[in-house]
Short mmCIF file of C-alpha atoms and ligand atoms in Angstrom, two decimals:
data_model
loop_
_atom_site.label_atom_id
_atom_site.label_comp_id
_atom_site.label_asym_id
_atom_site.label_seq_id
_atom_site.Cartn_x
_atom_site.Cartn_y
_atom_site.Cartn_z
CA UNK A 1 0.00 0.00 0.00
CA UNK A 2 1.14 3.52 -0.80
CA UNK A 3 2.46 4.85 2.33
CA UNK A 4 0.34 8.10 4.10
CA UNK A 5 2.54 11.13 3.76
CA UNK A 6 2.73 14.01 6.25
CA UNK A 7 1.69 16.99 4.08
CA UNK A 8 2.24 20.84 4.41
CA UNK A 9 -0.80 22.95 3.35
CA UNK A 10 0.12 26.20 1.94
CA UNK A 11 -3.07 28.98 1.31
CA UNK A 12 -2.69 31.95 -1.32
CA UNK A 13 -4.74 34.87 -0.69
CA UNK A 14 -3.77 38.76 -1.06
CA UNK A 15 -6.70 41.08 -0.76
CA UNK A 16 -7.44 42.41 -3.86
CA UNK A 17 -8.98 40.51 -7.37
CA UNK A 18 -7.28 39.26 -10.43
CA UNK A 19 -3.51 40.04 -8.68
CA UNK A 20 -2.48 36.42 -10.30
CA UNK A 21 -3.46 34.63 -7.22
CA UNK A 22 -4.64 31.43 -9.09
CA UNK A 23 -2.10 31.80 -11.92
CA UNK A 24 0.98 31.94 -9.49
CA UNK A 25 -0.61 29.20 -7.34
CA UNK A 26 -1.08 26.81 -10.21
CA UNK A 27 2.76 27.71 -11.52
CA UNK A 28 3.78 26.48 -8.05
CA UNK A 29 1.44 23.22 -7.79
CA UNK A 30 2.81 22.33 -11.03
CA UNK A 31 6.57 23.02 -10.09
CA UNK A 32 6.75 21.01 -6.92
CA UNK A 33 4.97 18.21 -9.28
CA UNK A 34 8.03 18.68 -11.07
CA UNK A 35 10.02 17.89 -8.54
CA UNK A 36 8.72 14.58 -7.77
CA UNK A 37 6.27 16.18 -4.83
CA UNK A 38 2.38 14.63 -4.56
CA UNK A 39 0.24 18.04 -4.92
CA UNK A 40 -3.12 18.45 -4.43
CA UNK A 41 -4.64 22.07 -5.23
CA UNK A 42 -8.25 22.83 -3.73
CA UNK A 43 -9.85 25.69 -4.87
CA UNK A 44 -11.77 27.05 -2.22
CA UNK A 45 -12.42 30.69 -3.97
CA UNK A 46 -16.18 30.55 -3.15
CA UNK A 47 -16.84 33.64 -5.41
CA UNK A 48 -14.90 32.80 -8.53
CA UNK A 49 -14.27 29.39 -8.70
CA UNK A 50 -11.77 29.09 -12.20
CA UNK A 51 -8.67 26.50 -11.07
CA UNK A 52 -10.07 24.52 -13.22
CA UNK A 53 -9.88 26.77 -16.70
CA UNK A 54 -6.12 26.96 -16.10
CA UNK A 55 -5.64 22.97 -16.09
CA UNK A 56 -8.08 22.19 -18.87
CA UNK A 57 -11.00 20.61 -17.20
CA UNK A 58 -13.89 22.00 -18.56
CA UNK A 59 -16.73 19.65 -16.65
CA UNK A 60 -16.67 19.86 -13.00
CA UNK A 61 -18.83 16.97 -12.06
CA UNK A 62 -17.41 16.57 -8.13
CA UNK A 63 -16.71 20.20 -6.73
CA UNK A 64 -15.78 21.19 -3.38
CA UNK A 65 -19.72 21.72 -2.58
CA UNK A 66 -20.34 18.52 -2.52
CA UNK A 67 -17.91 18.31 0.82
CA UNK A 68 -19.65 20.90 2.36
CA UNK A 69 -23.28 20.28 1.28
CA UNK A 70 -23.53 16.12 0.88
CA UNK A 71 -20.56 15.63 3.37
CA UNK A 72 -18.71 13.43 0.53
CA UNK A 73 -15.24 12.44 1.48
CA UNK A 74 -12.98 15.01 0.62
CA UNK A 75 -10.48 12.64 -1.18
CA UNK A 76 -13.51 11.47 -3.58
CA UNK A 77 -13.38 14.78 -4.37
CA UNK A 78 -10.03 14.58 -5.94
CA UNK A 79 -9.42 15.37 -9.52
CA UNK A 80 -6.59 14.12 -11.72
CA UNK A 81 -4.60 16.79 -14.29
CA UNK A 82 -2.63 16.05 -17.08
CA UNK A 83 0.31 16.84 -15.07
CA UNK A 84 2.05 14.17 -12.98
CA UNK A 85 1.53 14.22 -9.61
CA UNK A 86 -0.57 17.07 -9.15
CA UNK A 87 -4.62 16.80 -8.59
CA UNK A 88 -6.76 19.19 -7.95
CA UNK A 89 -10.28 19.85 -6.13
CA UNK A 90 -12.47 21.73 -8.41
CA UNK A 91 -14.27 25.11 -6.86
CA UNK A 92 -18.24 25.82 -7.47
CA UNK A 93 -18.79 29.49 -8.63
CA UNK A 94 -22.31 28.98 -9.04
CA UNK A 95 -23.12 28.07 -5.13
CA UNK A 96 -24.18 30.50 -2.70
CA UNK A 97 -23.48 27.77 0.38
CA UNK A 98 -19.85 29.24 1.12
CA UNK A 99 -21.72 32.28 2.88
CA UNK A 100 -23.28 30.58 5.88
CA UNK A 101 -20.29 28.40 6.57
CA UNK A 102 -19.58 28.09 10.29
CA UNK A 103 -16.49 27.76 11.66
CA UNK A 104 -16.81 24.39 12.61
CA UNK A 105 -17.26 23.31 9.49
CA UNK A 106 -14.40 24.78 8.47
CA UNK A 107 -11.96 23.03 11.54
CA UNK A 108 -13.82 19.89 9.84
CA UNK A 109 -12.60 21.39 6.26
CA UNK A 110 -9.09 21.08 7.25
CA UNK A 111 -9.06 18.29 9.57
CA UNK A 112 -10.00 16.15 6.23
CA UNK A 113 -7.43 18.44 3.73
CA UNK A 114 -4.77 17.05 6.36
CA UNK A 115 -5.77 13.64 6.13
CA UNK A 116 -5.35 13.86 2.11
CA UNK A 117 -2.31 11.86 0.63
CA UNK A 118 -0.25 14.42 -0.67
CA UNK A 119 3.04 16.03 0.14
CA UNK A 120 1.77 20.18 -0.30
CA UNK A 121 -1.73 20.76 -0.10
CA UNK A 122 -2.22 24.17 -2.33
CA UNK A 123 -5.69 26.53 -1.23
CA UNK A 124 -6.43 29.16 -3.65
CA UNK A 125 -8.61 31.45 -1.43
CA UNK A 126 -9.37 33.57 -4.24
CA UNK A 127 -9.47 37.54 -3.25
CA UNK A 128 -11.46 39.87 -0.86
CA UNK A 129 -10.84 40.11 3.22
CA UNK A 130 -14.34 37.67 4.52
CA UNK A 131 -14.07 35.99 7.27
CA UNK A 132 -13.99 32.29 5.72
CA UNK A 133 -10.82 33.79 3.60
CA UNK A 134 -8.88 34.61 6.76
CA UNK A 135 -9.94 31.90 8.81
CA UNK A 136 -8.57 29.10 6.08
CA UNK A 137 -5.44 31.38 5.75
CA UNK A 138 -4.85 31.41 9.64
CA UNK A 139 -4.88 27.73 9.52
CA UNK A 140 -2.10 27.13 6.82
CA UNK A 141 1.37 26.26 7.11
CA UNK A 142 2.52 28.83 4.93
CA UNK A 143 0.23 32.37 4.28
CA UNK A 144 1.19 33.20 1.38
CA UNK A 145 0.24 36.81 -0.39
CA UNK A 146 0.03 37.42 -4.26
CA UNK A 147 0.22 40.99 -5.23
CA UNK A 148 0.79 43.31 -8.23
CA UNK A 149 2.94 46.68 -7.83
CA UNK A 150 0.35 49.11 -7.93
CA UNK A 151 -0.75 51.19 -5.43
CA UNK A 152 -4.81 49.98 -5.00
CA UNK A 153 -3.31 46.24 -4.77
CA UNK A 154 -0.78 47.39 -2.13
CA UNK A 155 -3.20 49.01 -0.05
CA UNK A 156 -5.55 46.18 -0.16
CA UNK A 157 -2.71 43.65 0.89
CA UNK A 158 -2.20 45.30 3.97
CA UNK A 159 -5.80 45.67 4.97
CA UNK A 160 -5.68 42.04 4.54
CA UNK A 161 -2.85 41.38 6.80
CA UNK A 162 -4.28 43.79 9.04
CA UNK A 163 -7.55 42.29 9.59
CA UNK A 164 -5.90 38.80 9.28
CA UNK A 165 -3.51 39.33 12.03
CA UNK A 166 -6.15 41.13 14.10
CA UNK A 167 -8.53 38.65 13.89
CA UNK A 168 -5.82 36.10 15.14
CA UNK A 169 -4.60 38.30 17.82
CA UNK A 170 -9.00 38.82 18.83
CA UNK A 171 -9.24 34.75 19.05
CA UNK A 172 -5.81 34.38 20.98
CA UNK A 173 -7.05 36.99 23.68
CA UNK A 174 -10.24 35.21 24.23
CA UNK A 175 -8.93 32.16 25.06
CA UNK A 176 -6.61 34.47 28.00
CA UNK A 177 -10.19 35.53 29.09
CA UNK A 178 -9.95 39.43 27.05
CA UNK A 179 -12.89 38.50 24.80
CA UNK A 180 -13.26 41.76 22.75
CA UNK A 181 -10.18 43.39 24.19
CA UNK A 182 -8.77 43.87 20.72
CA UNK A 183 -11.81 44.94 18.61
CA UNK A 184 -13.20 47.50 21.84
CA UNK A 185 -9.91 48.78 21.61
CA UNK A 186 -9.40 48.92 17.78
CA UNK A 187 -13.47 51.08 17.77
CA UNK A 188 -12.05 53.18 20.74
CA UNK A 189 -8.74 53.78 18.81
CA UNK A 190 -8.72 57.19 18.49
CA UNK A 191 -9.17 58.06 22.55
CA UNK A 192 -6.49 55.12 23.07
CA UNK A 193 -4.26 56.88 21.16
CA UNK A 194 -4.02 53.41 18.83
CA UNK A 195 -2.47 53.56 15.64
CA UNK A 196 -1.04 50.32 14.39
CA UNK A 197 -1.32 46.35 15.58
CA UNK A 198 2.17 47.10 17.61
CA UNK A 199 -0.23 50.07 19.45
CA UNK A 200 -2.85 47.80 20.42
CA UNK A 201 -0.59 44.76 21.66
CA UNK A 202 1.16 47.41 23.92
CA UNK A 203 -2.49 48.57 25.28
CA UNK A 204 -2.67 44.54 26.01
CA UNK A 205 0.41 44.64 27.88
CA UNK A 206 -0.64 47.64 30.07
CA UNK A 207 -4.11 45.10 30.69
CA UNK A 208 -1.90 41.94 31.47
CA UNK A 209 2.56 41.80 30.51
CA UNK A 210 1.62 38.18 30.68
CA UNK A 211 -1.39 38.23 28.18
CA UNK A 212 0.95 40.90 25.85
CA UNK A 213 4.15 38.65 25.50
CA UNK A 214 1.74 36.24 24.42
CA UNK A 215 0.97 38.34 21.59
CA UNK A 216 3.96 39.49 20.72
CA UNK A 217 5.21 35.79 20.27
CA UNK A 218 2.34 35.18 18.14
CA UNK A 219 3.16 38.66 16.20
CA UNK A 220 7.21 37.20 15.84
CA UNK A 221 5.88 33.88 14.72
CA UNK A 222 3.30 35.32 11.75
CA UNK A 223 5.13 34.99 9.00
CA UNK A 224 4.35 36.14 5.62
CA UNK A 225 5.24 34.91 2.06
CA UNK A 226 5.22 38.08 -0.58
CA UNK A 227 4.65 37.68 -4.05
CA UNK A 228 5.27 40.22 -6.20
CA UNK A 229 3.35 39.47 -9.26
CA UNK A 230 3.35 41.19 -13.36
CA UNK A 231 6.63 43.46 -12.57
CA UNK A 232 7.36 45.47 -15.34
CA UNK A 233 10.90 46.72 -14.75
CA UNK A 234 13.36 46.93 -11.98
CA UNK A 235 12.22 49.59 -9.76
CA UNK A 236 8.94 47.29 -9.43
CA UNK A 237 10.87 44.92 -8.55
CA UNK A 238 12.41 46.88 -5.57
CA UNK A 239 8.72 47.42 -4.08
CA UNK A 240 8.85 44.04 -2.40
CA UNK A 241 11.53 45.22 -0.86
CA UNK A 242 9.84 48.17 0.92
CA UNK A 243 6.57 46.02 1.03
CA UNK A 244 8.48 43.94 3.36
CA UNK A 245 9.75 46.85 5.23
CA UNK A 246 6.34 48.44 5.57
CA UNK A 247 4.83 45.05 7.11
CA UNK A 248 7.45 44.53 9.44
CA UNK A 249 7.06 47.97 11.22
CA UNK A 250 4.22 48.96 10.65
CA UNK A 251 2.81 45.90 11.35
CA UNK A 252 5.33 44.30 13.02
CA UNK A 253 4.75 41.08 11.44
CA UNK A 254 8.02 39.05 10.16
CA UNK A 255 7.37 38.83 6.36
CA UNK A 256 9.57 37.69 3.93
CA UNK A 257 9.96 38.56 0.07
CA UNK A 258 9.72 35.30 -1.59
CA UNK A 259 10.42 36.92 -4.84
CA UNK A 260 8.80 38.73 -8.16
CA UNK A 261 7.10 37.05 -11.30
CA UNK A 262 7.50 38.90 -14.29
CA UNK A 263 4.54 40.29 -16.78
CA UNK A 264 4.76 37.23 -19.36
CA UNK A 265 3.96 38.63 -22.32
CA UNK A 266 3.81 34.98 -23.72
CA UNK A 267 0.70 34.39 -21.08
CA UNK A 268 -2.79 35.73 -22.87
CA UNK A 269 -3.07 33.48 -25.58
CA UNK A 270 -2.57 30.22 -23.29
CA UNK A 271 -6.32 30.85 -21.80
CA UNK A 272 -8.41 31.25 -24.84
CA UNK A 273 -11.04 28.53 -25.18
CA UNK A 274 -8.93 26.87 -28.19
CA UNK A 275 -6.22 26.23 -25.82
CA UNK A 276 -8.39 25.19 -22.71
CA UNK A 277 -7.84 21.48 -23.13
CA UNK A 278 -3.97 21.86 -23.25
CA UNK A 279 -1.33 22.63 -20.68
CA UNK A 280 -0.16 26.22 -19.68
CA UNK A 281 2.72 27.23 -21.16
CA UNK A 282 5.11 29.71 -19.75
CA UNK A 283 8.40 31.55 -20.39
CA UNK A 284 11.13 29.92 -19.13
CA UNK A 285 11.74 32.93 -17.20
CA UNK A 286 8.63 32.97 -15.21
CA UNK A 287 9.51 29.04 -15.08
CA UNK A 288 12.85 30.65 -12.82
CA UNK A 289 11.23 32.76 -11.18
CA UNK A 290 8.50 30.63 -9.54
CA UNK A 291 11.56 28.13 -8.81
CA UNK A 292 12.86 30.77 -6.87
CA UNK A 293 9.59 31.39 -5.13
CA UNK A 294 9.14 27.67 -4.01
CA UNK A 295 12.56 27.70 -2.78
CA UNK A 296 12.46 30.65 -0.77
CA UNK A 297 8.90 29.54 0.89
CA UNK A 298 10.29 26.11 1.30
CA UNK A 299 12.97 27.06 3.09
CA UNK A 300 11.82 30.16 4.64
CA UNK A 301 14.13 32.43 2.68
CA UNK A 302 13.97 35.09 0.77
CA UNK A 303 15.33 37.00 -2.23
CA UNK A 304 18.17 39.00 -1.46
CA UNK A 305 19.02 42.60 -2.86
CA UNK A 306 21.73 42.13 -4.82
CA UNK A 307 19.57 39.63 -7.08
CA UNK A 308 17.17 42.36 -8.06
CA UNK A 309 20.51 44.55 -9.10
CA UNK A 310 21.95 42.05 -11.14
CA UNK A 311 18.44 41.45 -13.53
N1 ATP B 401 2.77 37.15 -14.54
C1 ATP B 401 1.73 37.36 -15.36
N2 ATP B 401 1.94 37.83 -16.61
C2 ATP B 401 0.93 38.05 -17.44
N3 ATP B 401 -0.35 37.85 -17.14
C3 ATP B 401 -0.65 37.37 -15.92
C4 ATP B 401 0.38 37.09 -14.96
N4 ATP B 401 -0.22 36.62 -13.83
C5 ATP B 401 -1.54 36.61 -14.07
N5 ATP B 401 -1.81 37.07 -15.31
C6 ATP B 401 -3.14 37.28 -15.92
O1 ATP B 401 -3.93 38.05 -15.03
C7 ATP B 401 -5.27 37.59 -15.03
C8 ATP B 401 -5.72 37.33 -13.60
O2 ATP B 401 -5.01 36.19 -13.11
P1 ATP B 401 -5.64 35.22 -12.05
O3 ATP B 401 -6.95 34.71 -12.51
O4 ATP B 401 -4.60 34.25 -11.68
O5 ATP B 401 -5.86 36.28 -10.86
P2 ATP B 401 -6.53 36.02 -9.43
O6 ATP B 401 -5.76 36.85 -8.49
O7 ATP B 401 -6.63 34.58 -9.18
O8 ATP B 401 -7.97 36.64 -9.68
P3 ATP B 401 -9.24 36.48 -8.69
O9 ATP B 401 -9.01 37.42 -7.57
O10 ATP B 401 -10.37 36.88 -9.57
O11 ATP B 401 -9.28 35.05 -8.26
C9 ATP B 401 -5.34 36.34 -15.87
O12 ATP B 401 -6.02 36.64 -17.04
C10 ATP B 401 -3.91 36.01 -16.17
O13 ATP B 401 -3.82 35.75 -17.55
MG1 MG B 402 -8.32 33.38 -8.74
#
């Protein structure tokens, strides 16, 4: 019998739509298939369901609805691609279920994604900040962020890290007994003289030093992957550099700057309906880049100055 691996579930979400998020997802399913790793990509983007446009399959007969709606196994659920090793979940865009989803369901959700036999479980979450977005990125291995170097898609990614890391800190001070501590003070703000996530955790600490190093472990231990996706030219490029500088004080968050895709130029043509039965096919540039990406998320690195200098 095939022996049960121990997988690692990685979740791409970033805040704002049509950033590349399933693109740049599917680029990295199908590299680590590459490499000889099991993948299995579930696309859990409850508004626009379309991982399965970028691998061909036209006819979604099982979707992930059926898990939530019919409680079918999860791993009946299971697609194969033309690609070896990597399977994917197909998303519904036509159901309207995803918006009453409790959060039970959704502990239930990922106790059965970690039961699946695969080495990297792959979540596109799709884009937007609700609540069943956040809670499935909280509950990753690796968060990792897909944006585009424009100022409207910038914004939006740190809303979403914002509200993501808030709502983590809100859950962590319940269980410590401060149910509402965070969001009271976040709505009293202004009077508390609260201006960023490091503000509030320091208005914990004045509550209970106990209850704040708490948080400020979780704070040191939230890391973020950055994407940097479509970059034009070099001084694009740099932005993930002061993306990653921005998050880390302003938020105080440790994220890292897994790297930059290019624009591919070569890209538009590969999702016409002609093509949609055959394999993606990319530059071999963007093939590098997204190398570098997996690398850098694998091992918890990321790209280093001097590399955006030298391109
Ligand atoms: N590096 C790239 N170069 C050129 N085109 C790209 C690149 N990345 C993505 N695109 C294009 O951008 C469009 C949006 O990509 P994609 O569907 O992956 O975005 P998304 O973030 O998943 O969107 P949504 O938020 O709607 O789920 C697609 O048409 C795709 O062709
Ligand atoms: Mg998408």
């Amino acid at each position: 019998m095939h022996k049960k691996t121990i997988n690692e579930i990685w979740a791409v979400a970033g805040g704002k739509g049509g950033t590349g998020k399933t693109f740049v997802i599917s680029q990295i399913a199908s590299y680590l298939a590459s490499i000889n790793k099991k993948v299995i990509l579930i696309d859990t983007d409850f508004g626009g369901a379309n991982l399965h446009s970028f691998f061909g399959i036209e006819s979604r007969k099982k979707t992930i609805k059926d898990f939530y709606k019919d409680d079918v196994p999860l791993e009946s659920l299971v697609t194969k691609t033309k690609i070896k090793n990597l399977e994917i979940i197909p998303g519904d865009i036509n159901s309207t279920i995803f918006d009453t989803i409790k959060y039970n369901k959704k502990l239930k959700l990922f106790s059965h994604i970690k039961k699946l036999d695969a080495d990297y479980i792959l979540l596109d979450l799709g884009g937007g900040f609700n609540k069943n977005i956040i809670d499935l990125f909280l509950l990753a291995d690796k968060m990792v962020v897909v944006t585009v170097p424009e100022i409207t898609a910038i914004e939006n990614l740190f809303q979403f890290i914002k509200s993501t890391f808030f709502r983590k800190l809100n859950f962590l001070l319940g269980i410590y007994g401060l149910k509402n501590f965070a969001k009271d003070a976040w709505e009293g703000r202004t009077e508390k003289d609260i201006a960023t996530i490091l503000d509030l955790i320091d208005h914990v600490k004045e509550e209970s030093g106990n209850i704040g190093g708490i948080a400020i472990k979780e704070l040191q231990n939230f890391k973020i992957n950055i994407i940097l996706n479509k970059v034009r030219d070099s001084s694009e490029i740099k932005e993930g550099f002061s993306l990653k500088s921005i998050c880390v004080k302003l938020i105080g968050i440790s994220a890292l700057y897994s790297g930059y895709i290019e624009y591919d130029n070569h890209f538009w043509r590969n999702l016409s309906l002609t093509q949609l039965s055959n394999e993606i096919n990319i530059s071999l540039k963007t093939k590098k880049d997204i190398k570098r990406i997996v690398t850098n998320i694998i091992n918890e690195k990321q790209i280093a100055i001097e590399i955006s200098k030298n391109e």
